[in-house]
Amino acid sequence: MDERLRILIVEDEPAIADTLVYALRTEGFAPEWCATGRAGLAALRAKPFALVVLDVGLPDGSGFDFCKEIRAGSAVPVLFLTARNTELDRVLGLELGGDDYLTKPFSPRELTARVKAILRRTNGGPLRTHAETAEARGVSPTGQAREIEIDEERCLVRYRGQELQLTRYEYRLMKALAAKPGRVFSREQLMSAAWEDPGASLDRTVDAHIKTLRAKLHAVASDRDPIQTHRGLGYSLCSA
Ligand code: CA
């Protein structure tokens, strides 16, 4: 079996795992299922996989911790499965080393589309180093878009070397977008990443802050707009 098609599923709920196995197999992948994080790590040590679908809530620990263990020895792409928004906040942080996430419940079609997109982006990454994989995605090894730098310690953004004067929400939106250049974020996802109480605001609040953010980027360089609008879907940050 071609290792580029082999996908490891680490998920403790058999019904979800069955759905994942079936969906991936239908698309021509060779999925293998482990029900615990420990079993997943052992499977990864035994042979190469093209991608890991990693549930966050596992019976023997957190998917985030298992991801760190995976990252200690491998740059294999990791797609997190999350159940709660509180988990989502952590997924959006760069330090975990995941490549993307899906929030439950999701459709099998969403999963296979996401898996294919990651594999396209990372170009079958298991044989590359983490830095090479990042480079191939058009981001620096720290996960930031090249022309946009996020300084998390000082909570500021530099665009083409120039420091932007951003509001708190503009900064948080930028940070969320820059965590995954090229990835389309829905307004809902951006809102839960940037607002303490997402329920209190309306969708168009995101639009309003994106608009002011764009104006500030435009003031630095007017040749292009690094933030792309995807009609009916949301926004993404250009990956190059
Ligand atoms: Ca679970």
Short mmCIF file of N, CA and C in Angstrom, two decimals, residues 85-156:
data_model
loop_
_atom_site.label_atom_id
_atom_site.label_comp_id
_atom_site.label_asym_id
_atom_site.label_seq_id
_atom_site.Cartn_x
_atom_site.Cartn_y
_atom_site.Cartn_z
N ASN A 85 -16.04 24.60 21.74
CA ASN A 85 -15.39 25.86 21.38
C ASN A 85 -14.17 26.15 22.23
N THR A 86 -14.19 25.67 23.48
CA THR A 86 -13.03 25.90 24.34
C THR A 86 -11.82 25.17 23.78
N GLU A 87 -12.08 24.01 23.14
CA GLU A 87 -10.98 23.30 22.49
C GLU A 87 -10.51 24.07 21.26
N LEU A 88 -11.50 24.63 20.57
CA LEU A 88 -11.20 25.36 19.34
C LEU A 88 -10.22 26.50 19.60
N ASP A 89 -10.41 27.19 20.73
CA ASP A 89 -9.49 28.28 21.08
C ASP A 89 -8.05 27.81 21.10
N ARG A 90 -7.86 26.61 21.65
CA ARG A 90 -6.48 26.10 21.74
C ARG A 90 -5.98 25.65 20.37
N VAL A 91 -6.88 25.10 19.55
CA VAL A 91 -6.46 24.66 18.22
C VAL A 91 -5.94 25.85 17.42
N LEU A 92 -6.60 27.01 17.63
CA LEU A 92 -6.22 28.18 16.88
C LEU A 92 -4.86 28.73 17.30
N GLY A 93 -4.38 28.30 18.46
CA GLY A 93 -3.04 28.69 18.87
C GLY A 93 -2.01 27.98 18.01
N LEU A 94 -0.91 28.63 17.73
CA LEU A 94 0.09 28.06 16.82
C LEU A 94 0.91 26.96 17.47
N GLU A 95 1.04 27.01 18.79
CA GLU A 95 2.05 26.20 19.45
C GLU A 95 1.75 24.71 19.43
N LEU A 96 0.51 24.33 19.09
CA LEU A 96 0.14 22.92 19.18
C LEU A 96 0.66 22.09 18.02
N GLY A 97 0.94 22.72 16.91
CA GLY A 97 1.52 21.98 15.79
C GLY A 97 0.52 21.24 14.94
N GLY A 98 -0.78 21.52 15.12
CA GLY A 98 -1.77 20.90 14.25
C GLY A 98 -1.85 21.63 12.93
N ASP A 99 -2.41 20.99 11.91
CA ASP A 99 -2.48 21.60 10.58
C ASP A 99 -3.86 22.16 10.27
N ASP A 100 -4.87 21.60 10.91
CA ASP A 100 -6.23 22.07 10.67
C ASP A 100 -7.12 21.41 11.71
N TYR A 101 -8.40 21.75 11.70
CA TYR A 101 -9.30 21.15 12.68
C TYR A 101 -10.70 21.07 12.09
N LEU A 102 -11.49 20.17 12.63
CA LEU A 102 -12.91 20.10 12.31
C LEU A 102 -13.66 20.05 13.62
N THR A 103 -14.75 20.80 13.72
CA THR A 103 -15.55 20.77 14.93
C THR A 103 -16.71 19.79 14.73
N LYS A 104 -16.90 18.91 15.71
CA LYS A 104 -18.01 17.94 15.65
C LYS A 104 -19.32 18.66 15.90
N PRO A 105 -20.40 18.30 15.24
CA PRO A 105 -20.48 17.25 14.21
C PRO A 105 -20.07 17.80 12.84
N PHE A 106 -19.50 16.93 12.04
CA PHE A 106 -19.11 17.35 10.70
C PHE A 106 -19.55 16.26 9.73
N SER A 107 -19.65 16.60 8.45
CA SER A 107 -20.07 15.60 7.48
C SER A 107 -18.83 14.86 6.95
N PRO A 108 -19.01 13.60 6.51
CA PRO A 108 -17.89 12.86 5.94
C PRO A 108 -17.26 13.61 4.76
N ARG A 109 -18.11 14.32 4.01
CA ARG A 109 -17.62 15.07 2.86
C ARG A 109 -16.66 16.19 3.30
N GLU A 110 -17.04 16.86 4.41
CA GLU A 110 -16.16 17.91 4.95
C GLU A 110 -14.81 17.33 5.33
N LEU A 111 -14.87 16.15 5.96
CA LEU A 111 -13.62 15.55 6.41
C LEU A 111 -12.72 15.21 5.23
N THR A 112 -13.26 14.54 4.21
CA THR A 112 -12.39 14.13 3.10
C THR A 112 -11.88 15.36 2.34
N ALA A 113 -12.69 16.39 2.24
CA ALA A 113 -12.25 17.62 1.57
C ALA A 113 -11.08 18.24 2.33
N ARG A 114 -11.20 18.25 3.66
CA ARG A 114 -10.15 18.84 4.50
C ARG A 114 -8.86 18.02 4.41
N VAL A 115 -9.01 16.69 4.43
CA VAL A 115 -7.84 15.81 4.34
C VAL A 115 -7.12 16.05 3.01
N LYS A 116 -7.89 16.12 1.93
CA LYS A 116 -7.27 16.31 0.61
C LYS A 116 -6.56 17.67 0.54
N ALA A 117 -7.20 18.70 1.12
CA ALA A 117 -6.60 20.04 1.09
C ALA A 117 -5.28 20.06 1.85
N ILE A 118 -5.25 19.39 3.00
CA ILE A 118 -4.01 19.36 3.78
C ILE A 118 -2.92 18.63 3.00
N LEU A 119 -3.29 17.52 2.39
CA LEU A 119 -2.29 16.73 1.66
C LEU A 119 -1.77 17.50 0.45
N ARG A 120 -2.67 18.24 -0.20
CA ARG A 120 -2.23 19.09 -1.32
C ARG A 120 -1.23 20.13 -0.83
N ARG A 121 -1.59 20.74 0.29
CA ARG A 121 -0.78 21.82 0.84
C ARG A 121 0.58 21.31 1.30
N THR A 122 0.58 20.18 1.95
CA THR A 122 1.83 19.68 2.50
C THR A 122 2.52 18.73 1.53
N ASN A 123 1.84 18.43 0.43
CA ASN A 123 2.45 17.62 -0.63
C ASN A 123 2.96 16.28 -0.11
N GLY A 124 2.12 15.59 0.65
CA GLY A 124 2.50 14.26 1.14
C GLY A 124 3.66 14.32 2.10
N GLY A 125 3.59 15.26 3.03
CA GLY A 125 4.69 15.64 3.89
C GLY A 125 5.43 14.68 4.81
N PRO A 126 5.09 13.40 4.96
CA PRO A 126 5.75 12.66 6.03
C PRO A 126 7.26 12.53 5.88
N LEU A 127 7.78 12.70 4.66
CA LEU A 127 9.22 12.54 4.50
C LEU A 127 9.96 13.86 4.64
N ARG A 128 9.21 14.94 4.78
CA ARG A 128 9.86 16.25 4.92
C ARG A 128 10.07 16.58 6.39
N THR A 129 10.95 17.55 6.63
CA THR A 129 11.07 18.08 7.99
C THR A 129 9.92 19.05 8.20
N HIS A 130 9.72 19.43 9.44
CA HIS A 130 8.64 20.36 9.76
C HIS A 130 8.87 21.70 9.04
N ALA A 131 10.11 22.17 9.03
CA ALA A 131 10.43 23.46 8.40
C ALA A 131 10.18 23.41 6.89
N GLU A 132 10.53 22.29 6.26
CA GLU A 132 10.31 22.16 4.81
C GLU A 132 8.82 22.14 4.49
N THR A 133 8.05 21.46 5.35
CA THR A 133 6.61 21.42 5.15
C THR A 133 6.03 22.82 5.25
N ALA A 134 6.49 23.58 6.24
CA ALA A 134 6.01 24.94 6.43
C ALA A 134 6.39 25.81 5.23
N GLU A 135 7.60 25.64 4.76
CA GLU A 135 8.09 26.41 3.62
C GLU A 135 7.21 26.13 2.40
N ALA A 136 6.85 24.86 2.21
CA ALA A 136 6.04 24.48 1.06
C ALA A 136 4.66 25.12 1.11
N ARG A 137 4.19 25.44 2.31
CA ARG A 137 2.88 26.06 2.47
C ARG A 137 2.94 27.56 2.31
N GLY A 138 4.15 28.09 2.11
CA GLY A 138 4.26 29.53 1.94
C GLY A 138 4.25 30.27 3.26
N VAL A 139 4.61 29.59 4.32
CA VAL A 139 4.71 30.28 5.59
C VAL A 139 6.10 30.05 6.15
N SER A 140 6.52 30.89 7.07
CA SER A 140 7.81 30.71 7.71
C SER A 140 7.71 29.52 8.66
N PRO A 141 8.84 28.95 9.09
CA PRO A 141 8.76 27.78 9.98
C PRO A 141 8.01 28.05 11.27
N THR A 142 7.87 29.30 11.67
CA THR A 142 7.10 29.57 12.88
C THR A 142 5.61 29.64 12.58
N GLY A 143 5.23 29.44 11.32
CA GLY A 143 3.82 29.37 11.01
C GLY A 143 3.21 30.71 10.62
N GLN A 144 4.02 31.71 10.39
CA GLN A 144 3.47 33.01 10.04
C GLN A 144 3.64 33.30 8.55
N ALA A 145 2.70 34.05 8.02
CA ALA A 145 2.83 34.46 6.63
C ALA A 145 4.07 35.34 6.52
N ARG A 146 4.74 35.25 5.39
CA ARG A 146 6.04 35.92 5.30
C ARG A 146 5.98 37.44 5.47
N GLU A 147 5.00 38.06 4.82
CA GLU A 147 5.03 39.52 4.87
C GLU A 147 4.29 40.07 6.09
N ILE A 148 3.61 39.18 6.78
CA ILE A 148 2.91 39.61 7.99
C ILE A 148 3.52 38.91 9.20
N GLU A 149 3.97 39.70 10.15
CA GLU A 149 4.56 39.13 11.36
C GLU A 149 3.66 39.43 12.54
N ILE A 150 3.38 38.38 13.31
CA ILE A 150 2.59 38.57 14.53
C ILE A 150 3.55 38.50 15.71
N ASP A 151 3.61 39.56 16.49
CA ASP A 151 4.44 39.56 17.69
C ASP A 151 3.51 39.34 18.87
N GLU A 152 3.43 38.06 19.30
CA GLU A 152 2.45 37.72 20.33
C GLU A 152 2.80 38.30 21.69
N GLU A 153 4.08 38.44 21.97
CA GLU A 153 4.45 38.98 23.28
C GLU A 153 4.03 40.43 23.42
N ARG A 154 4.17 41.17 22.35
CA ARG A 154 3.82 42.59 22.41
C ARG A 154 2.44 42.87 21.82
N CYS A 155 1.73 41.79 21.39
CA CYS A 155 0.39 41.92 20.82
C CYS A 155 0.37 42.94 19.68
N LEU A 156 1.30 42.81 18.76
CA LEU A 156 1.26 43.73 17.62
C LEU A 156 1.55 42.98 16.32
#
